[in-house]
Amino acid sequence: MNPATAWLEAAILGIIQGLTEFLPVSSSAHLRIAGAFLPSGTDPGAAFTAIIQIGTEAAVLLYFRKDIWRIATAWLGQFFGRQATQDADNARIGWLVIIGTLPIVVLGLLFKDAIETSLRNLWFTAFSLIGFGILLGIADRVGRRRWGIDRLGWGSGIAFGFAQAMALLPGVSRSGGTITAGLFMGFTREAAARYSFLLAIPAVLASGLYQLFKTWGQFGPYGPGPTLLATAISFVVGYASIVGFLKLVSTRGYMVFVVYRVLLGSALIALLSQGRIAPLG
């Protein structure tokens, strides 16, 4: 690939990652689709996708630094003495984040080869966008939306974990899966979104660092420089996306994302049917 093209494409993919990581529209699907339309027409690959997600998770760490600090100190504090009730609640959330991360780790390892190859088929992505978009719309309509994170228990925490694991499928969306589950369980839109961000931290960072170590010196279709650029851009754009997303869902709900997913999935099916893009890059 031409070096100038690599830098340009990496910058574009970094912007896309930052814009879509926290929205229930599937960042991995957008990166996969974008790859088919960029000058090189190359699939960015699962490794590149995982690595640049480190940038957006760094944005989560910055935005939720106070929440993360309270949870982390309360979780560690339980091993060194008595706790106040609020510390106990934060420690419980810490345990739930750890336990909720296990499903995506286990399933990711079991189906690693399929996730990096056959499941990146754009036909699969298109139907996932539509199907899980409709499911999100149903959850947003029928969910009771009355509980905050303080009502998070072991059962709901584990359910959130398995919902997050669905994000291993391109087109599902990490935030979309967990938010949908949260709405069905009766959590408010804001609570479901905030916990979705917190739950993603260990899984995304671990996946990104693993792929960084595994592909060191290779970096898929892009070199280390463009990959670093994409990661930095995803951090800046991702932080702004978090701020805007939380404000939007508190007043407008998720229907705009449902419509967008269905339209994007339908357009993708049309392009695939006409042979304008290939299902596998």
Short mmCIF file of C-alpha atoms in Angstrom, two decimals:
data_model
loop_
_atom_site.label_atom_id
_atom_site.label_comp_id
_atom_site.label_asym_id
_atom_site.label_seq_id
_atom_site.Cartn_x
_atom_site.Cartn_y
_atom_site.Cartn_z
CA MET A 1 0.00 0.00 0.00
CA ASN A 2 1.24 3.49 -0.84
CA PRO A 3 2.50 5.21 2.37
CA ALA A 4 0.38 8.33 1.78
CA THR A 5 -2.69 6.16 1.26
CA ALA A 6 -1.97 4.23 4.45
CA TRP A 7 -1.77 7.43 6.54
CA LEU A 8 -4.94 8.86 4.97
CA GLU A 9 -6.95 5.68 5.41
CA ALA A 10 -5.74 5.23 8.99
CA ALA A 11 -6.83 8.78 9.85
CA ILE A 12 -10.27 8.19 8.34
CA LEU A 13 -10.65 4.89 10.21
CA GLY A 14 -9.59 6.59 13.45
CA ILE A 15 -12.35 9.16 13.03
CA ILE A 16 -14.90 6.44 12.29
CA GLN A 17 -13.79 4.43 15.32
CA GLY A 18 -14.08 7.45 17.61
CA LEU A 19 -17.51 8.38 16.29
CA THR A 20 -19.04 4.92 16.42
CA GLU A 21 -17.43 3.03 19.35
CA PHE A 22 -19.90 4.34 21.94
CA LEU A 23 -22.95 4.54 19.73
CA PRO A 24 -25.14 1.43 19.42
CA VAL A 25 -24.29 1.11 15.72
CA SER A 26 -21.22 -1.21 15.81
CA SER A 27 -17.83 0.41 15.29
CA SER A 28 -16.37 -2.86 13.96
CA ALA A 29 -19.07 -2.99 11.29
CA HIS A 30 -18.36 0.59 10.24
CA LEU A 31 -14.63 -0.06 10.03
CA ARG A 32 -15.27 -3.22 8.00
CA ILE A 33 -17.65 -1.40 5.63
CA ALA A 34 -15.39 1.64 5.32
CA GLY A 35 -12.50 -0.60 4.31
CA ALA A 36 -14.45 -1.70 1.23
CA PHE A 37 -14.86 1.93 0.06
CA LEU A 38 -11.41 3.32 0.86
CA PRO A 39 -8.86 3.65 -1.99
CA SER A 40 -7.09 0.38 -1.11
CA GLY A 41 -10.39 -1.50 -0.71
CA THR A 42 -8.77 -3.49 2.09
CA ASP A 43 -10.43 -4.95 5.19
CA PRO A 44 -8.64 -3.20 8.12
CA GLY A 45 -8.71 -6.54 9.93
CA ALA A 46 -9.62 -7.62 13.43
CA ALA A 47 -6.16 -6.83 14.82
CA PHE A 48 -6.09 -3.22 13.58
CA THR A 49 -9.66 -2.76 14.83
CA ALA A 50 -8.77 -4.06 18.31
CA ILE A 51 -5.63 -1.93 18.56
CA ILE A 52 -7.24 1.41 17.69
CA GLN A 53 -10.01 0.67 20.20
CA ILE A 54 -7.36 1.33 22.85
CA GLY A 55 -7.72 5.00 21.93
CA THR A 56 -11.45 5.10 22.53
CA GLU A 57 -11.11 3.18 25.79
CA ALA A 58 -8.52 5.73 26.92
CA ALA A 59 -11.27 8.32 26.35
CA VAL A 60 -13.56 6.28 28.63
CA LEU A 61 -10.86 6.18 31.30
CA LEU A 62 -10.53 9.96 31.15
CA TYR A 63 -14.25 10.74 31.08
CA PHE A 64 -15.23 8.29 33.83
CA ARG A 65 -12.03 8.70 35.87
CA LYS A 66 -13.92 9.66 39.05
CA ASP A 67 -16.31 6.70 38.78
CA ILE A 68 -13.45 4.35 37.98
CA TRP A 69 -11.40 5.65 40.92
CA ARG A 70 -14.30 5.13 43.35
CA ILE A 71 -14.95 1.62 42.09
CA ALA A 72 -11.27 0.63 42.02
CA THR A 73 -10.48 2.00 45.50
CA ALA A 74 -13.63 0.44 46.99
CA TRP A 75 -12.85 -2.92 45.37
CA LEU A 76 -9.29 -2.87 46.71
CA GLY A 77 -10.42 -1.49 50.05
CA GLN A 78 -12.57 -4.53 50.81
CA PHE A 79 -9.39 -6.53 51.34
CA PHE A 80 -8.04 -4.11 53.94
CA GLY A 81 -10.88 -3.50 56.38
CA ARG A 82 -14.45 -2.41 56.85
CA GLN A 83 -16.30 -0.30 54.31
CA ALA A 84 -19.12 2.21 54.26
CA THR A 85 -22.32 1.23 52.47
CA GLN A 86 -21.44 3.33 49.43
CA ASP A 87 -18.00 1.69 49.22
CA ALA A 88 -19.66 -1.72 49.38
CA ASP A 89 -21.89 -0.79 46.43
CA ASN A 90 -18.89 0.38 44.41
CA ALA A 91 -16.96 -2.77 45.32
CA ARG A 92 -19.90 -4.87 44.12
CA ILE A 93 -19.84 -3.05 40.78
CA GLY A 94 -16.12 -3.78 40.58
CA TRP A 95 -16.77 -7.49 41.03
CA LEU A 96 -19.58 -7.36 38.46
CA VAL A 97 -17.31 -5.72 35.89
CA ILE A 98 -14.76 -8.50 36.44
CA ILE A 99 -17.34 -11.29 36.24
CA GLY A 100 -19.15 -9.60 33.34
CA THR A 101 -15.90 -9.59 31.38
CA LEU A 102 -15.48 -13.38 31.53
CA PRO A 103 -18.06 -14.31 28.84
CA ILE A 104 -16.45 -12.16 26.14
CA VAL A 105 -12.98 -13.45 27.07
CA VAL A 106 -14.00 -17.12 27.01
CA LEU A 107 -16.11 -16.88 23.86
CA GLY A 108 -13.53 -14.70 22.16
CA LEU A 109 -10.86 -17.34 22.68
CA LEU A 110 -13.14 -20.22 21.66
CA PHE A 111 -14.29 -18.59 18.42
CA LYS A 112 -11.17 -16.55 17.69
CA ASP A 113 -10.57 -17.96 14.19
CA ALA A 114 -14.17 -17.43 13.05
CA ILE A 115 -14.26 -13.90 14.46
CA GLU A 116 -11.15 -12.96 12.50
CA THR A 117 -12.24 -14.64 9.25
CA SER A 118 -15.70 -15.94 8.26
CA LEU A 119 -17.72 -13.73 10.61
CA ARG A 120 -16.26 -10.64 8.92
CA ASN A 121 -18.43 -11.45 5.89
CA LEU A 122 -20.40 -8.29 5.03
CA TRP A 123 -23.60 -10.30 4.50
CA PHE A 124 -23.44 -11.29 8.15
CA THR A 125 -22.68 -7.70 9.15
CA ALA A 126 -25.67 -6.36 7.20
CA PHE A 127 -28.21 -8.70 8.78
CA SER A 128 -26.71 -8.13 12.23
CA LEU A 129 -27.09 -4.38 11.83
CA ILE A 130 -30.76 -4.75 10.95
CA GLY A 131 -31.70 -7.52 13.35
CA PHE A 132 -30.06 -6.14 16.45
CA GLY A 133 -31.17 -2.63 15.50
CA ILE A 134 -34.79 -3.74 15.58
CA LEU A 135 -34.15 -5.51 18.90
CA LEU A 136 -32.75 -2.25 20.34
CA GLY A 137 -35.86 -0.42 19.16
CA ILE A 138 -38.15 -2.91 20.88
CA ALA A 139 -36.14 -2.65 24.11
CA ASP A 140 -36.29 1.14 24.00
CA ARG A 141 -40.07 1.02 23.65
CA VAL A 142 -40.99 -1.69 26.15
CA GLY A 143 -38.25 -1.22 28.77
CA ARG A 144 -39.51 0.21 32.07
CA ARG A 145 -36.42 2.44 32.45
CA ARG A 146 -36.69 2.91 36.21
CA TRP A 147 -33.46 1.55 37.72
CA GLY A 148 -30.04 3.14 38.10
CA ILE A 149 -26.67 1.42 38.39
CA ASP A 150 -27.17 1.17 42.15
CA ARG A 151 -29.79 -1.56 41.47
CA LEU A 152 -27.29 -3.67 39.56
CA GLY A 153 -27.20 -7.19 41.02
CA TRP A 154 -25.36 -10.41 40.29
CA GLY A 155 -27.97 -11.73 37.88
CA SER A 156 -28.24 -8.53 35.86
CA GLY A 157 -24.46 -8.06 35.93
CA ILE A 158 -23.88 -11.50 34.41
CA ALA A 159 -26.61 -10.84 31.84
CA PHE A 160 -24.82 -7.62 30.86
CA GLY A 161 -21.64 -9.66 30.43
CA PHE A 162 -23.21 -12.12 28.00
CA ALA A 163 -24.84 -9.24 26.13
CA GLN A 164 -21.44 -7.62 25.73
CA ALA A 165 -20.07 -10.89 24.35
CA MET A 166 -22.43 -10.56 21.38
CA ALA A 167 -20.22 -7.71 20.22
CA LEU A 168 -17.77 -10.36 19.03
CA LEU A 169 -20.10 -10.55 16.02
CA PRO A 170 -19.49 -7.64 13.60
CA GLY A 171 -22.65 -5.59 13.28
CA VAL A 172 -24.02 -6.26 16.77
CA SER A 173 -22.26 -3.42 18.67
CA ARG A 174 -20.75 -3.67 22.13
CA SER A 175 -22.76 -0.77 23.51
CA GLY A 176 -25.82 -1.80 21.50
CA GLY A 177 -25.85 -5.32 22.97
CA THR A 178 -25.37 -4.23 26.58
CA ILE A 179 -27.73 -1.27 26.32
CA THR A 180 -30.43 -3.46 24.78
CA ALA A 181 -30.06 -5.96 27.61
CA GLY A 182 -30.12 -3.17 30.18
CA LEU A 183 -33.32 -1.68 28.79
CA PHE A 184 -35.04 -5.07 28.75
CA MET A 185 -34.01 -5.54 32.40
CA GLY A 186 -35.56 -2.21 33.40
CA PHE A 187 -32.53 0.06 33.68
CA THR A 188 -32.70 3.68 32.55
CA ARG A 189 -31.15 4.69 29.26
CA GLU A 190 -28.38 6.61 31.00
CA ALA A 191 -27.63 3.80 33.48
CA ALA A 192 -27.45 1.19 30.72
CA ALA A 193 -25.13 3.38 28.66
CA ARG A 194 -22.82 4.29 31.55
CA TYR A 195 -22.46 0.71 32.73
CA SER A 196 -21.89 -0.38 29.13
CA PHE A 197 -18.88 1.95 28.98
CA LEU A 198 -17.49 0.74 32.31
CA LEU A 199 -17.96 -2.93 31.44
CA ALA A 200 -16.12 -2.52 28.14
CA ILE A 201 -12.91 -1.18 29.70
CA PRO A 202 -11.13 -4.43 30.71
CA ALA A 203 -12.30 -6.42 27.68
CA VAL A 204 -11.38 -3.82 25.07
CA LEU A 205 -8.06 -2.88 26.65
CA ALA A 206 -7.09 -6.54 27.04
CA SER A 207 -8.07 -7.33 23.45
CA GLY A 208 -6.25 -4.31 22.07
CA LEU A 209 -3.06 -4.93 24.05
CA TYR A 210 -3.13 -8.61 23.12
CA GLN A 211 -3.42 -7.81 19.42
CA LEU A 212 -0.72 -5.14 19.76
CA PHE A 213 1.66 -7.70 21.27
CA LYS A 214 0.65 -10.46 18.86
CA THR A 215 1.00 -8.37 15.69
CA TRP A 216 4.00 -6.29 16.75
CA GLY A 217 6.00 -5.57 13.61
CA GLN A 218 3.10 -6.53 11.29
CA PHE A 219 0.03 -4.36 12.08
CA GLY A 220 -2.09 -5.83 9.29
CA PRO A 221 -2.51 -3.66 6.19
CA TYR A 222 -1.14 -0.57 7.98
CA GLY A 223 2.22 0.10 9.57
CA PRO A 224 2.89 1.17 13.16
CA GLY A 225 2.85 4.89 12.35
CA PRO A 226 -0.61 4.97 10.71
CA THR A 227 -1.95 2.61 13.38
CA LEU A 228 -0.73 4.96 16.12
CA LEU A 229 -2.28 7.92 14.31
CA ALA A 230 -5.64 6.14 14.06
CA THR A 231 -5.48 5.29 17.77
CA ALA A 232 -4.74 8.92 18.74
CA ILE A 233 -7.52 10.27 16.55
CA SER A 234 -9.99 7.73 17.95
CA PHE A 235 -9.15 8.99 21.47
CA VAL A 236 -9.90 12.64 20.67
CA VAL A 237 -13.03 11.96 18.63
CA GLY A 238 -14.16 9.27 21.07
CA TYR A 239 -14.11 11.64 24.04
CA ALA A 240 -16.33 14.14 22.23
CA SER A 241 -18.61 11.28 21.18
CA ILE A 242 -19.13 10.15 24.80
CA VAL A 243 -20.21 13.67 25.85
CA GLY A 244 -22.66 14.02 22.96
CA PHE A 245 -24.04 10.50 23.23
CA LEU A 246 -24.93 10.69 26.93
CA LYS A 247 -26.68 14.03 26.38
CA LEU A 248 -28.61 12.65 23.42
CA VAL A 249 -29.92 9.47 25.03
CA SER A 250 -31.06 11.35 28.13
CA THR A 251 -33.49 13.38 26.03
CA ARG A 252 -34.16 11.59 22.73
CA GLY A 253 -33.74 7.85 23.29
CA TYR A 254 -32.28 5.35 20.85
CA MET A 255 -34.73 5.36 17.95
CA VAL A 256 -32.48 7.47 15.75
CA PHE A 257 -29.85 4.73 16.00
CA VAL A 258 -32.43 2.04 15.24
CA VAL A 259 -33.44 3.79 12.02
CA TYR A 260 -29.81 4.37 11.08
CA ARG A 261 -28.88 0.71 11.61
CA VAL A 262 -31.77 -0.55 9.51
CA LEU A 263 -31.02 1.90 6.68
CA LEU A 264 -27.29 1.11 6.72
CA GLY A 265 -27.90 -2.64 6.78
CA SER A 266 -30.41 -2.38 3.93
CA ALA A 267 -28.03 -0.25 1.84
CA LEU A 268 -25.27 -2.78 2.46
CA ILE A 269 -27.50 -5.65 1.31
CA ALA A 270 -28.33 -3.72 -1.85
CA LEU A 271 -24.65 -3.08 -2.63
CA LEU A 272 -23.73 -6.71 -1.99
CA SER A 273 -26.63 -7.96 -4.15
CA GLN A 274 -25.51 -5.74 -7.04
CA GLY A 275 -21.92 -6.91 -6.70
CA ARG A 276 -20.61 -3.41 -6.04
CA ILE A 277 -18.66 -4.56 -3.01
CA ALA A 278 -17.24 -7.95 -2.09
CA PRO A 279 -18.51 -9.72 1.05
CA LEU A 280 -14.96 -10.56 2.12
CA GLY A 281 -12.03 -8.18 1.75
#
